CSV table of C-alpha atoms and ligand atoms in Angstrom, one decimal:
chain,number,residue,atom,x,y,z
A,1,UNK,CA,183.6,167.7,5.5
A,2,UNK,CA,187.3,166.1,6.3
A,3,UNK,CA,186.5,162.7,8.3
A,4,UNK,CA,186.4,163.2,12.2
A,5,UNK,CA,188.1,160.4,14.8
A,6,UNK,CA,187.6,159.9,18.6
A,7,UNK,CA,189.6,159.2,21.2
A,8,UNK,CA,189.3,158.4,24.8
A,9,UNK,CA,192.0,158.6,27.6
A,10,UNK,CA,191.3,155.9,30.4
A,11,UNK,CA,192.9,157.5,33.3
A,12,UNK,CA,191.8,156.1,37.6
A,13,UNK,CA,190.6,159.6,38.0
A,14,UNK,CA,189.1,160.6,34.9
A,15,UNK,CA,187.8,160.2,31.3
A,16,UNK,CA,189.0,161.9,28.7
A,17,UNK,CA,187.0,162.4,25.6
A,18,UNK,CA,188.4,163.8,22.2
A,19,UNK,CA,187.1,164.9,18.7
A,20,UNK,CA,190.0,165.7,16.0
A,21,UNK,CA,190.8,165.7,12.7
A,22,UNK,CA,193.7,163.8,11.5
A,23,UNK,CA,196.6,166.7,11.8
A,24,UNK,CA,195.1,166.2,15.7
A,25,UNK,CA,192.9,170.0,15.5
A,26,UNK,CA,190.3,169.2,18.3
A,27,UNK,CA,187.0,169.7,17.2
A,28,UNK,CA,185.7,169.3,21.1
A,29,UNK,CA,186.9,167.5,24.1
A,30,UNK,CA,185.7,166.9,27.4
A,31,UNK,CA,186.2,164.7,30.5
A,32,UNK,CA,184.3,163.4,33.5
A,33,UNK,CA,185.0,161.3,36.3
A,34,UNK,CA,185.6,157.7,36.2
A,35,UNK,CA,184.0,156.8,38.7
A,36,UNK,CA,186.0,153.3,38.1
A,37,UNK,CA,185.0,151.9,41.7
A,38,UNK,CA,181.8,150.9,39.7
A,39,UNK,CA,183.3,148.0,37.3
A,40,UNK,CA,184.8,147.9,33.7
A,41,UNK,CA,180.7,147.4,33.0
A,42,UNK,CA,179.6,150.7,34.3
A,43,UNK,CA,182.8,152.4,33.0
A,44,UNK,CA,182.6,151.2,29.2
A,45,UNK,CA,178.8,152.7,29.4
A,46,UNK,CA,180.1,155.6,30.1
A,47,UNK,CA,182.5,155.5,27.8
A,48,UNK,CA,180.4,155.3,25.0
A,49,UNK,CA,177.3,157.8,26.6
A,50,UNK,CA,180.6,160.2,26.2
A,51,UNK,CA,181.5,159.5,22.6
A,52,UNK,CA,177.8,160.0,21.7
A,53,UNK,CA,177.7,163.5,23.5
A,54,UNK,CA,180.1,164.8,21.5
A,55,UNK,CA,179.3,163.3,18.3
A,56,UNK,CA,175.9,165.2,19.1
A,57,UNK,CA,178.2,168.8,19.7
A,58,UNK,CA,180.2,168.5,16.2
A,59,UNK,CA,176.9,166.5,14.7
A,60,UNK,CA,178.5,164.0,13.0
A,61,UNK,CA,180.0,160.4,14.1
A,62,UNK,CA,183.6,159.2,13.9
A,63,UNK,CA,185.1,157.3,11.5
A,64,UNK,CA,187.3,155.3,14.5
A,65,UNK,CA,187.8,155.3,17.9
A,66,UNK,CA,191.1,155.1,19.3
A,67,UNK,CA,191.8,154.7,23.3
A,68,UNK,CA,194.2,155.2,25.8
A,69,UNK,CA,194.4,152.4,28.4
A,70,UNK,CA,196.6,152.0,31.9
A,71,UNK,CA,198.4,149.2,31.2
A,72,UNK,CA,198.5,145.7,28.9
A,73,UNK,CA,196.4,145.5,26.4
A,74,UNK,CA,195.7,142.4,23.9
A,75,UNK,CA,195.6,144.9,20.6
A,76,UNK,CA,194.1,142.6,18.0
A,77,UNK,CA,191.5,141.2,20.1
A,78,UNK,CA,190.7,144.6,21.6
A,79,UNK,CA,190.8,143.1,25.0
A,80,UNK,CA,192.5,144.8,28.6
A,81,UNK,CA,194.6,142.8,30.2
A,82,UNK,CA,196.0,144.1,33.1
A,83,UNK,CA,195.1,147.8,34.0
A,84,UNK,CA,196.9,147.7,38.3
A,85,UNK,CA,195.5,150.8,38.8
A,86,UNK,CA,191.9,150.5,38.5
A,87,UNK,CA,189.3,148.3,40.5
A,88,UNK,CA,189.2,144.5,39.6
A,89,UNK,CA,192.0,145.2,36.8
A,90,UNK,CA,190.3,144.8,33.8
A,91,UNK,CA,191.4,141.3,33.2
A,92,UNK,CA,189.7,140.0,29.7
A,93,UNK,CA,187.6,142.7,29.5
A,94,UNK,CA,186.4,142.8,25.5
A,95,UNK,CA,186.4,146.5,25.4
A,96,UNK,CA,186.3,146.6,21.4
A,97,UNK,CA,183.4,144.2,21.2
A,98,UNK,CA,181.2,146.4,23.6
A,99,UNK,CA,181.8,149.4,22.9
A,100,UNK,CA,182.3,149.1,18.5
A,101,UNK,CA,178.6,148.4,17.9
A,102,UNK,CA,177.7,151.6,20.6
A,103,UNK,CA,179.4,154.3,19.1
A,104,UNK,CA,179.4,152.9,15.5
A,105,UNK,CA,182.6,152.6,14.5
A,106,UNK,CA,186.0,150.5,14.8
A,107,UNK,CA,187.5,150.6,18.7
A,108,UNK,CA,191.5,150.1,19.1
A,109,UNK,CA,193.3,149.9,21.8
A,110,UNK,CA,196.6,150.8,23.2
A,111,UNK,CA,198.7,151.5,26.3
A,112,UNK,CA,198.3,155.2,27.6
A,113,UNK,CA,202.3,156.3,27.6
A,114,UNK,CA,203.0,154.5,24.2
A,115,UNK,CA,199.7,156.3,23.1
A,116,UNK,CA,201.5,159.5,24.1
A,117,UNK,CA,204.7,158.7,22.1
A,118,UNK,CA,202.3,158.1,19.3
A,119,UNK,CA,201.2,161.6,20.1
A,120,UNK,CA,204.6,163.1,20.3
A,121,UNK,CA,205.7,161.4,17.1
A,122,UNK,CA,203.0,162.4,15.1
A,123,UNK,CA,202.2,165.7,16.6
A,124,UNK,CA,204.5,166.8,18.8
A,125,UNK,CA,208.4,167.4,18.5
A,126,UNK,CA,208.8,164.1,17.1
A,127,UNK,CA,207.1,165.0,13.2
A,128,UNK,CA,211.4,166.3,12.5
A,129,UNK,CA,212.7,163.2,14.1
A,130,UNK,CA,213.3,159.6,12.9
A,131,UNK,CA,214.6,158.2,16.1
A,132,UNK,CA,213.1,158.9,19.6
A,133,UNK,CA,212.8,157.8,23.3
A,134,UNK,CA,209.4,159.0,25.7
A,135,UNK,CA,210.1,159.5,29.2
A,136,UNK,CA,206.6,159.9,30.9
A,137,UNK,CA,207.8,160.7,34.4
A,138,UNK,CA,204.6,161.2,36.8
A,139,UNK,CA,203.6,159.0,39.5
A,140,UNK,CA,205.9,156.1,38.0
A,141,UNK,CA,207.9,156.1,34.9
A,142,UNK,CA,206.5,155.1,31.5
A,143,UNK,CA,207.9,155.3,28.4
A,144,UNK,CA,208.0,154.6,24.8
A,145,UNK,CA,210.2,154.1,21.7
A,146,UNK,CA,210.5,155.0,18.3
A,147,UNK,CA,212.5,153.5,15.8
A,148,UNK,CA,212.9,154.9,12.1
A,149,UNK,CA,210.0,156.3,12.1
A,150,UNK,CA,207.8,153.6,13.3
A,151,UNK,CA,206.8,153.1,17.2
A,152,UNK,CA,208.4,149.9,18.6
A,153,UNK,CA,205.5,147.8,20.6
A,154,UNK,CA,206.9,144.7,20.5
A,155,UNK,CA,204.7,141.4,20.5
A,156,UNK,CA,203.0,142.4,24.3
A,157,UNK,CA,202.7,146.2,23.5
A,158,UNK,CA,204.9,146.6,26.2
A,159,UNK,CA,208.5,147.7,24.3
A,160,UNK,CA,209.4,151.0,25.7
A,161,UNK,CA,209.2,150.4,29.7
A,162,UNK,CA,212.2,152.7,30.4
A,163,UNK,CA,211.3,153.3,34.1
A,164,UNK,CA,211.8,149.8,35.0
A,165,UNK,CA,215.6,149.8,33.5
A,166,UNK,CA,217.5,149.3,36.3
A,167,UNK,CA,219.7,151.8,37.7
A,168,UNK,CA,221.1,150.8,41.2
A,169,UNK,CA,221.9,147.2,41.5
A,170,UNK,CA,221.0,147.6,45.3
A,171,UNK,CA,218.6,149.8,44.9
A,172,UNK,CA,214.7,149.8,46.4
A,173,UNK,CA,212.1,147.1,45.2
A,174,UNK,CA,209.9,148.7,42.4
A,175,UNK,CA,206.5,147.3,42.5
A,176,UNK,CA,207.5,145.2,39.1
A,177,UNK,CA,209.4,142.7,41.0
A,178,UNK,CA,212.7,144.2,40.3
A,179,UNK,CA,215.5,146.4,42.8
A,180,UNK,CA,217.0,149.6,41.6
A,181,UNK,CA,214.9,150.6,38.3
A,182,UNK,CA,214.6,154.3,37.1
A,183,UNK,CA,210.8,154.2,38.5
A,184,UNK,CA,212.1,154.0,42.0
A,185,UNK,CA,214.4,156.7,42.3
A,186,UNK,CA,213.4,159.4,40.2
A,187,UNK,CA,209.3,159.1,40.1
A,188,UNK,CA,207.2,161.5,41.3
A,189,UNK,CA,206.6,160.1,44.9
A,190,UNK,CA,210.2,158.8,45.3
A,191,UNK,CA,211.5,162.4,44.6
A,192,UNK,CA,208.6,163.3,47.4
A,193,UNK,CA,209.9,160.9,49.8
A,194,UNK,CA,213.5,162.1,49.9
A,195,UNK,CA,212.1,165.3,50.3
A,196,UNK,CA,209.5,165.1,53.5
A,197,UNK,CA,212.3,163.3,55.1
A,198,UNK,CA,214.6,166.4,54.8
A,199,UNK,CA,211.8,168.4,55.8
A,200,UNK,CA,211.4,165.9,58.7
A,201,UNK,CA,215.1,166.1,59.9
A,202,UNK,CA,215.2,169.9,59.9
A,203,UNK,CA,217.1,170.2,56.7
A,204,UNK,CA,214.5,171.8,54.5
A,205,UNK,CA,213.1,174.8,55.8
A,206,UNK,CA,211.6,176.7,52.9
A,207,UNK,CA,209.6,173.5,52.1
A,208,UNK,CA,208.6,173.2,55.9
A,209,UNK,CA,207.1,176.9,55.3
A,210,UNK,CA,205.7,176.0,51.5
A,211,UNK,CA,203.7,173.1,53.0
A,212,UNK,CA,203.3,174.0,56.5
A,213,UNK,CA,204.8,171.4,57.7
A,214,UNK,CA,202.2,168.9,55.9
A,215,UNK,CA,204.3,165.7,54.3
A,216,UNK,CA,200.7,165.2,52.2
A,217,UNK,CA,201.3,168.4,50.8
A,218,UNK,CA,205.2,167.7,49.2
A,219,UNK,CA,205.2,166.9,45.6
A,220,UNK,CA,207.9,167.7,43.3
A,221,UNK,CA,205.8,171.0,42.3
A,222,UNK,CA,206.6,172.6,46.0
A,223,UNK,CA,210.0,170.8,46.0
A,224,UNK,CA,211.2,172.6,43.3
A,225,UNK,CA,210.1,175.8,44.5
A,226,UNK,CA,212.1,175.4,47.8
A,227,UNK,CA,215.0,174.7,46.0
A,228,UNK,CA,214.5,177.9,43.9
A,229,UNK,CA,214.0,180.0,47.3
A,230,UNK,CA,216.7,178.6,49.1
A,231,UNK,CA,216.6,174.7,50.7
A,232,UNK,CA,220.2,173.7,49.2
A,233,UNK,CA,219.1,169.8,50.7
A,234,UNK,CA,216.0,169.7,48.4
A,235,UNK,CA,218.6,171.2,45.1
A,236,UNK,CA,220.9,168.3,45.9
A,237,UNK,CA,217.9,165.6,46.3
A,238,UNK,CA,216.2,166.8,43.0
A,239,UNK,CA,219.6,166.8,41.3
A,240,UNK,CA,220.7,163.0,42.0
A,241,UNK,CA,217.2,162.2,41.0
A,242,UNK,CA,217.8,164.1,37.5
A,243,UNK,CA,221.1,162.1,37.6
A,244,UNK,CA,219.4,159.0,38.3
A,245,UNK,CA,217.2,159.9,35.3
A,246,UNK,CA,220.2,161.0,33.1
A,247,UNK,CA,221.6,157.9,33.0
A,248,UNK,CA,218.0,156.3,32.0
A,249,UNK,CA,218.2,158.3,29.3
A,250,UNK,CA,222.0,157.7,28.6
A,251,UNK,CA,221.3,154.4,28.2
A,252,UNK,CA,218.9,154.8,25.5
A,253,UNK,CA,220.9,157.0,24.0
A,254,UNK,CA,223.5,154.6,23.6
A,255,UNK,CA,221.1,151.6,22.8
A,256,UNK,CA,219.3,153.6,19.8
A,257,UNK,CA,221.3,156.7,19.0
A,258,UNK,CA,217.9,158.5,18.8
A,259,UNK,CA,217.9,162.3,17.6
A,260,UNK,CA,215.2,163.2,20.2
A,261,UNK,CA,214.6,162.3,24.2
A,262,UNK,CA,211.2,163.9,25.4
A,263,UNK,CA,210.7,164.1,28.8
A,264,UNK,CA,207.0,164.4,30.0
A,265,UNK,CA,204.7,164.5,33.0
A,266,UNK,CA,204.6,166.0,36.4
A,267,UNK,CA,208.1,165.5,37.1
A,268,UNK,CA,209.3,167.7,34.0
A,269,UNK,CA,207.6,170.7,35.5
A,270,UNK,CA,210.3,171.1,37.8
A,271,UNK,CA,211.9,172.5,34.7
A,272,UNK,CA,215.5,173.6,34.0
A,273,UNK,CA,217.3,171.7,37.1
A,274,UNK,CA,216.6,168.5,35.8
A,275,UNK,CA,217.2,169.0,32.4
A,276,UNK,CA,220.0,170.4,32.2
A,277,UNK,CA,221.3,167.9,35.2
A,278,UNK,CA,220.0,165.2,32.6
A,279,UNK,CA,221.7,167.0,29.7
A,280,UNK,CA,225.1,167.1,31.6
A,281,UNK,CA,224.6,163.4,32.7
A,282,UNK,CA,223.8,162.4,29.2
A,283,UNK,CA,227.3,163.9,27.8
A,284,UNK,CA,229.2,163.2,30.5
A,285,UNK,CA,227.7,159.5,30.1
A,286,UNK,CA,227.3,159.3,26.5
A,287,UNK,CA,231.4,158.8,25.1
A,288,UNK,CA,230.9,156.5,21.8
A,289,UNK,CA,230.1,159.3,20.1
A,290,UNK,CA,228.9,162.7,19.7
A,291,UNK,CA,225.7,163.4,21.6
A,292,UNK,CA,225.4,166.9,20.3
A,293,UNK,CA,222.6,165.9,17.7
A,294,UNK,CA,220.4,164.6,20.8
A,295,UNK,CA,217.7,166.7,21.6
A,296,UNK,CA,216.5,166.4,25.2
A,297,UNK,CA,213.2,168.5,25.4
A,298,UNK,CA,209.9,168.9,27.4
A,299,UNK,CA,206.7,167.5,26.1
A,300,UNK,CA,205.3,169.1,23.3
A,301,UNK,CA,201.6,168.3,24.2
A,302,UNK,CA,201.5,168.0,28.0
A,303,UNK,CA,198.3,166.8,29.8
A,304,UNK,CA,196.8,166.3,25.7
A,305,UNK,CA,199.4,163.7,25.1
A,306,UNK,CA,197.3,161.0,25.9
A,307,UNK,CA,194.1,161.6,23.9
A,308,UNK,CA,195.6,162.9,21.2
A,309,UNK,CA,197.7,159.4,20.7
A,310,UNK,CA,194.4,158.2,20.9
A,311,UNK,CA,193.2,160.2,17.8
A,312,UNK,CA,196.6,158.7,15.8
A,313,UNK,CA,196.3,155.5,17.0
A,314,UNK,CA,192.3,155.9,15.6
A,315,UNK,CA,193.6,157.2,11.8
A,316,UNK,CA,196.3,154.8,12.0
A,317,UNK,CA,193.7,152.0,12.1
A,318,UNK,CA,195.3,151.0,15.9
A,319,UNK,CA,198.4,150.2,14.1
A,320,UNK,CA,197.9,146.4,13.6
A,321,UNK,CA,199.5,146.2,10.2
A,322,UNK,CA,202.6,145.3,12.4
B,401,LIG,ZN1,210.5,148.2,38.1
């Protein structure tokens, strides 16, 4: 039987468990809540009461163990750093040593959005490219990079944040200390923003119907379905933000000359408004040379993108040969 590696995708909401062989066919998966009010503790227990339950289903045990993790990691030591989104942020917490000797098998570490690159490289559009930039825009903007061939971490891990570029000199504070980056004007919630305060000022009337009037209700799923039925304010918000993002990605494309952008998360489910806003930005930015041979597509692997970098990172031994 062809060996079998697991993967786990630490997400604030939920836990994402994975069992694949190494061309990334899922032998099972499942997720539960994280329940990560509880402590890192609690959390790493249920980590590895996940990995056992679906050893049980495909009866057989992994040969590594490769997970997805919000935010710094120390790779070698298999230790979280900083995770800002969960409760008591995971400083120093040895996640390799605890969890290795439960489920029996090496544990490696990596951040979640250069997991996903890791995914897209290996399994996604990126297996015909040599060169490529991750844009994981969702709540903020991640990213990762690709450089012949090999994913750039850098000696932190932490190589590839393309949302925190900046973009408007002026611009808003972004929660990394910075004014102006990507993250602030073309995330998920900034996009939102703009567009519950046309909603507000009586500009945006198919969104006032969509949502009923609810601001809680606005994300950029309802926001592009009021510019497709009509609000003209909520096109024009959604297309600077796509502008905002097209020079992001200009910017790499100038930097590395990559032969393939991918843009994932929620915010690239508003579809082909933004990327063909970012397409257009990107020539129209882009004049050292021809940017015909730049592919600028939509995630291969959506939602999986996460645990499935998990499963390369796993057969890639975590990558620490770098
Ligand atoms: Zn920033």
């Amino acid at each position: 039987m062809p060996p079998i590696y697991a993967s786990i995708d630490l997400g604030g909401t939920n836990l994402k468990g994975m069992l694949a062989h190494e061309d990334g066919s899922v032998v099972c998966a499942t997720s539960v809540p994280t329940q990560s009010h509880e402590g890192p503790q609690k959390v790493l227990e249920r980590i590895a009461d996940l990995v056992a339950e679906l050893c049980q289903q495909a009866a057989c045990g992994p040969r590594a163990l490769g997970m997805a993790v919000p935010g710094l990691v120390n790779r070698r030591q298999g230790v979280t750093k900083f995770l800002p989104n969960l409760p008591t942020q995971w400083r120093d917490v040895p996640v390799r040593d605890v969890l290795a000797p439960q489920v029996g098998c090496p544990v490696y570490l990596l951040n979640d959005v250069r997991c996903a690159t890791l995914a897209e490289l290996v399994f996604g559009h990126g297996r015909h490219a040599s060169t490529m930039a991750f844009f994981a825009l969702g709540t903020g903007i991640g990213g990762g990079v690709v450089v012949d061939g090999r994913l750039r971490l850098g000696p932190l891990g932490a190589a590839g944040e393309l949302g925190h570029q900046t973009i408007l000199p002026d611009g808003p504070r972004c929660g990394c200390g910075n004014s102006g980056c990507l993250e602030t004007l073309a995330s998920g919630p900034a996009i939102a923003a703009e567009g519950i305060r046309l909603m507000q000022s009586g500009l945006a009337p198919r969104l006032y119907e969509l949502v009923r009037g609810d601001p809680g209700r606005v994300t950029t799923k309802e926001l592009a379905q009021a510019a497709q039925s009509g609000d003209e304010n909520v096109r024009d918000a959604i297309v600077r933000a796509a502008r905002y993002l097209g020079i992001g990605v200009a910017n790499v494309v100038v930097a590395l000359h990559p032969d393939l952008v991918v843009l994932g998360g929620g915010v690239a489910q508003i579809g082909d408004l933004l990327f063909d806003t970012v397409r257009q930005t990107v020539r129209q930015r882009v004049g050292m040379f021809p940017t015909d041979g730049v592919e600028i597509l939509p995630s291969a692997l959506g939602e999986n993108a996460g645990a499935l970098g998990g499963i390369a990172l796993a057969v890639q031994g975590g990558l620490l040969e770098d």
